[in-house]
């Protein structure tokens, strides 16, 4: 119903044709009332009012190897702990277990890992290799490349996210106003007793 009302309002205001797809008509209505983009001052103000939103937790950069064979995982752990290159260890693991997989995971927060895996990773220093960690889908071995401390994102890094959030808030508010105007112009009555 809301979509139908907004499409009708878009046609009445001349920003869309009656047969236009709903999303296109609604986007045209939103754009007709001016840009949704926030100014630099608004972005900076939002950043200042929401300091906790831009805290980045401690993160790690790590490599992960996964195999279905405990013996392959144990050998990989020994080789990694002895200083072997991860790619070479992974290649040997794949020869012994074609289903073995591994990769550099990049930066991730410990909270992004399942608790059992996060516990194994949390105790490691850069350059260290974990013990073999058993999971329901195989055996993991981790090597920590680096630990990155918790930090607050600077405004320059947080700005794109803030702009998206402010634009979304403006679009939601504008859409509510447009829907109210469309409902007033259509004299809508919903008989909710007849709805399933």
Tab-separated table of C-alpha atoms in Angstrom, residues 13-193:
chain	number	residue	atom	x	y	z
A	13	UNK	CA	4.368	15.639	-8.586
A	14	UNK	CA	5.669	14.906	-12.087
A	15	UNK	CA	8.916	13.253	-10.998
A	16	UNK	CA	7.943	9.788	-12.327
A	17	UNK	CA	5.484	8.235	-14.750
A	18	UNK	CA	2.651	5.966	-13.592
A	19	UNK	CA	4.305	2.845	-15.041
A	20	UNK	CA	7.759	3.432	-13.533
A	21	UNK	CA	9.081	0.687	-11.249
A	22	UNK	CA	8.413	1.407	-7.545
A	23	UNK	CA	12.062	1.865	-6.529
A	24	UNK	CA	12.663	4.307	-9.390
A	25	UNK	CA	9.576	6.364	-8.493
A	26	UNK	CA	10.486	6.463	-4.790
A	27	UNK	CA	14.096	7.431	-5.553
A	28	UNK	CA	12.817	10.231	-7.805
A	29	UNK	CA	10.569	11.483	-4.992
A	30	UNK	CA	13.446	11.476	-2.516
A	31	UNK	CA	15.759	13.296	-4.933
A	32	UNK	CA	13.144	15.923	-5.836
A	33	UNK	CA	13.253	17.394	-2.330
A	34	UNK	CA	16.993	18.080	-2.502
A	35	UNK	CA	20.199	16.188	-1.870
A	36	UNK	CA	20.550	13.757	1.005
A	37	UNK	CA	24.305	14.263	1.357
A	38	UNK	CA	25.650	15.634	4.622
A	39	UNK	CA	28.011	18.597	4.868
A	40	UNK	CA	31.511	18.278	6.313
A	41	UNK	CA	30.294	20.097	9.432
A	42	UNK	CA	27.443	17.621	9.924
A	43	UNK	CA	29.850	14.697	9.514
A	44	UNK	CA	32.252	16.189	12.071
A	45	UNK	CA	29.378	16.895	14.473
A	46	UNK	CA	28.102	13.296	14.223
A	47	UNK	CA	31.638	11.995	14.824
A	48	UNK	CA	31.942	14.153	17.960
A	49	UNK	CA	28.552	13.074	19.340
A	50	UNK	CA	29.184	9.319	18.836
A	51	UNK	CA	32.768	8.640	19.965
A	52	UNK	CA	32.130	5.036	21.013
A	53	UNK	CA	30.844	4.113	17.575
A	54	UNK	CA	34.313	4.504	16.059
A	55	UNK	CA	36.307	2.323	18.431
A	56	UNK	CA	38.081	-0.462	16.620
A	57	UNK	CA	38.880	-3.456	18.868
A	58	UNK	CA	42.234	-5.189	19.016
A	59	UNK	CA	42.792	-7.076	15.782
A	60	UNK	CA	45.166	-9.718	14.508
A	61	UNK	CA	46.589	-10.491	11.083
A	62	UNK	CA	46.849	-14.222	10.724
A	63	UNK	CA	47.262	-17.219	8.469
A	64	UNK	CA	44.944	-20.196	8.844
A	65	UNK	CA	45.337	-23.781	7.687
A	66	UNK	CA	42.427	-26.232	7.828
A	67	UNK	CA	42.581	-29.951	7.171
A	68	UNK	CA	40.400	-32.943	7.890
A	69	UNK	CA	43.390	-35.028	9.032
A	70	UNK	CA	44.870	-34.496	12.496
A	71	UNK	CA	48.276	-35.924	11.453
A	72	UNK	CA	48.497	-33.442	8.570
A	73	UNK	CA	47.587	-30.605	10.962
A	74	UNK	CA	50.224	-31.721	13.505
A	75	UNK	CA	52.924	-31.840	10.854
A	76	UNK	CA	51.881	-28.416	9.524
A	77	UNK	CA	52.034	-27.006	13.073
A	78	UNK	CA	55.541	-28.397	13.622
A	79	UNK	CA	56.758	-27.043	10.274
A	80	UNK	CA	55.263	-23.605	10.883
A	81	UNK	CA	56.654	-23.467	14.425
A	82	UNK	CA	60.077	-24.297	12.977
A	83	UNK	CA	59.828	-21.240	10.695
A	84	UNK	CA	58.710	-22.773	7.381
A	85	UNK	CA	56.870	-20.504	4.933
A	86	UNK	CA	53.104	-20.854	5.147
A	87	UNK	CA	52.610	-21.438	1.398
A	88	UNK	CA	55.131	-24.309	1.405
A	89	UNK	CA	53.480	-25.892	4.450
A	90	UNK	CA	50.059	-25.540	2.827
A	91	UNK	CA	51.315	-27.186	-0.366
A	92	UNK	CA	52.659	-30.176	1.608
A	93	UNK	CA	49.368	-30.398	3.505
A	94	UNK	CA	47.425	-30.448	0.231
A	95	UNK	CA	49.587	-33.299	-1.063
A	96	UNK	CA	48.722	-35.361	2.025
A	97	UNK	CA	45.086	-34.160	2.187
A	98	UNK	CA	43.660	-32.763	-1.095
A	99	UNK	CA	40.859	-31.138	0.915
A	100	UNK	CA	43.281	-29.051	2.994
A	101	UNK	CA	42.850	-25.319	2.641
A	102	UNK	CA	44.535	-22.241	3.981
A	103	UNK	CA	45.046	-18.558	3.416
A	104	UNK	CA	46.074	-15.259	4.877
A	105	UNK	CA	42.953	-14.021	6.619
A	106	UNK	CA	44.018	-10.389	6.827
A	107	UNK	CA	42.920	-8.223	9.742
A	108	UNK	CA	40.185	-9.505	11.996
A	109	UNK	CA	38.929	-8.882	15.502
A	110	UNK	CA	39.044	-11.826	17.867
A	111	UNK	CA	35.296	-11.380	18.330
A	112	UNK	CA	34.870	-12.270	14.641
A	113	UNK	CA	36.168	-15.795	15.307
A	114	UNK	CA	34.184	-18.606	16.931
A	115	UNK	CA	35.011	-18.677	20.682
A	116	UNK	CA	37.068	-21.895	20.546
A	117	UNK	CA	39.244	-20.514	17.756
A	118	UNK	CA	39.475	-17.040	19.290
A	119	UNK	CA	40.827	-18.561	22.506
A	120	UNK	CA	43.632	-20.315	20.627
A	121	UNK	CA	44.545	-17.142	18.719
A	122	UNK	CA	44.294	-14.752	21.695
A	123	UNK	CA	47.245	-16.348	23.480
A	124	UNK	CA	49.653	-16.034	20.551
A	125	UNK	CA	52.292	-13.372	19.917
A	126	UNK	CA	53.332	-12.292	16.419
A	127	UNK	CA	55.280	-15.043	14.685
A	128	UNK	CA	53.858	-17.785	16.914
A	129	UNK	CA	51.933	-20.824	15.710
A	130	UNK	CA	48.923	-22.237	17.543
A	131	UNK	CA	48.449	-25.773	18.712
A	132	UNK	CA	46.138	-27.851	16.534
A	133	UNK	CA	42.569	-26.729	17.252
A	134	UNK	CA	39.879	-29.306	16.601
A	135	UNK	CA	36.531	-28.111	15.260
A	136	UNK	CA	33.540	-30.070	14.015
A	137	UNK	CA	34.654	-29.520	10.400
A	138	UNK	CA	38.385	-30.227	10.751
A	139	UNK	CA	41.642	-29.236	12.402
A	140	UNK	CA	42.932	-25.643	12.381
A	141	UNK	CA	46.456	-24.302	12.702
A	142	UNK	CA	47.001	-20.530	12.996
A	143	UNK	CA	50.086	-18.371	12.610
A	144	UNK	CA	49.878	-14.818	13.893
A	145	UNK	CA	51.497	-12.282	11.627
A	146	UNK	CA	50.776	-9.183	13.717
A	147	UNK	CA	48.672	-7.877	16.595
A	148	UNK	CA	47.066	-4.492	16.066
A	149	UNK	CA	45.999	-2.524	19.154
A	150	UNK	CA	42.512	-1.203	19.734
A	151	UNK	CA	42.124	2.326	18.407
A	152	UNK	CA	39.642	5.024	17.594
A	153	UNK	CA	39.136	5.535	13.875
A	154	UNK	CA	40.131	9.063	12.864
A	155	UNK	CA	37.450	11.266	11.347
A	156	UNK	CA	38.902	10.842	7.844
A	157	UNK	CA	38.443	7.046	8.026
A	158	UNK	CA	35.038	7.237	9.697
A	159	UNK	CA	33.626	9.913	7.348
A	160	UNK	CA	32.360	7.605	4.551
A	161	UNK	CA	30.402	5.473	7.049
A	162	UNK	CA	29.014	8.621	8.709
A	163	UNK	CA	27.920	10.059	5.340
A	164	UNK	CA	26.050	6.829	4.529
A	165	UNK	CA	24.372	6.808	7.950
A	166	UNK	CA	23.298	10.472	7.743
A	167	UNK	CA	21.977	9.987	4.206
A	168	UNK	CA	20.024	6.927	5.362
A	169	UNK	CA	18.555	8.865	8.296
A	170	UNK	CA	17.550	11.751	6.009
A	171	UNK	CA	16.029	9.391	3.456
A	172	UNK	CA	14.019	7.619	6.183
A	173	UNK	CA	12.731	10.933	7.576
A	174	UNK	CA	11.925	12.280	4.115
A	175	UNK	CA	10.189	9.040	3.168
A	176	UNK	CA	8.032	9.265	6.314
A	177	UNK	CA	7.006	12.814	5.395
A	178	UNK	CA	6.265	11.819	1.793
A	179	UNK	CA	4.210	8.839	2.920
A	180	UNK	CA	2.184	11.035	5.294
A	181	UNK	CA	1.521	13.474	2.444
A	182	UNK	CA	0.536	10.624	0.119
A	183	UNK	CA	-1.850	9.177	2.721
A	184	UNK	CA	-3.487	12.582	3.311
A	185	UNK	CA	-4.006	13.039	-0.428
A	186	UNK	CA	-5.512	9.580	-0.941
A	187	UNK	CA	-7.868	9.356	2.061
A	188	UNK	CA	-6.713	5.836	2.909
A	189	UNK	CA	-8.598	3.653	5.369
A	190	UNK	CA	-7.184	0.263	6.359
A	191	UNK	CA	-9.713	-2.275	7.596
A	192	UNK	CA	-7.341	-4.339	9.699
A	193	UNK	CA	-10.128	-6.583	10.982
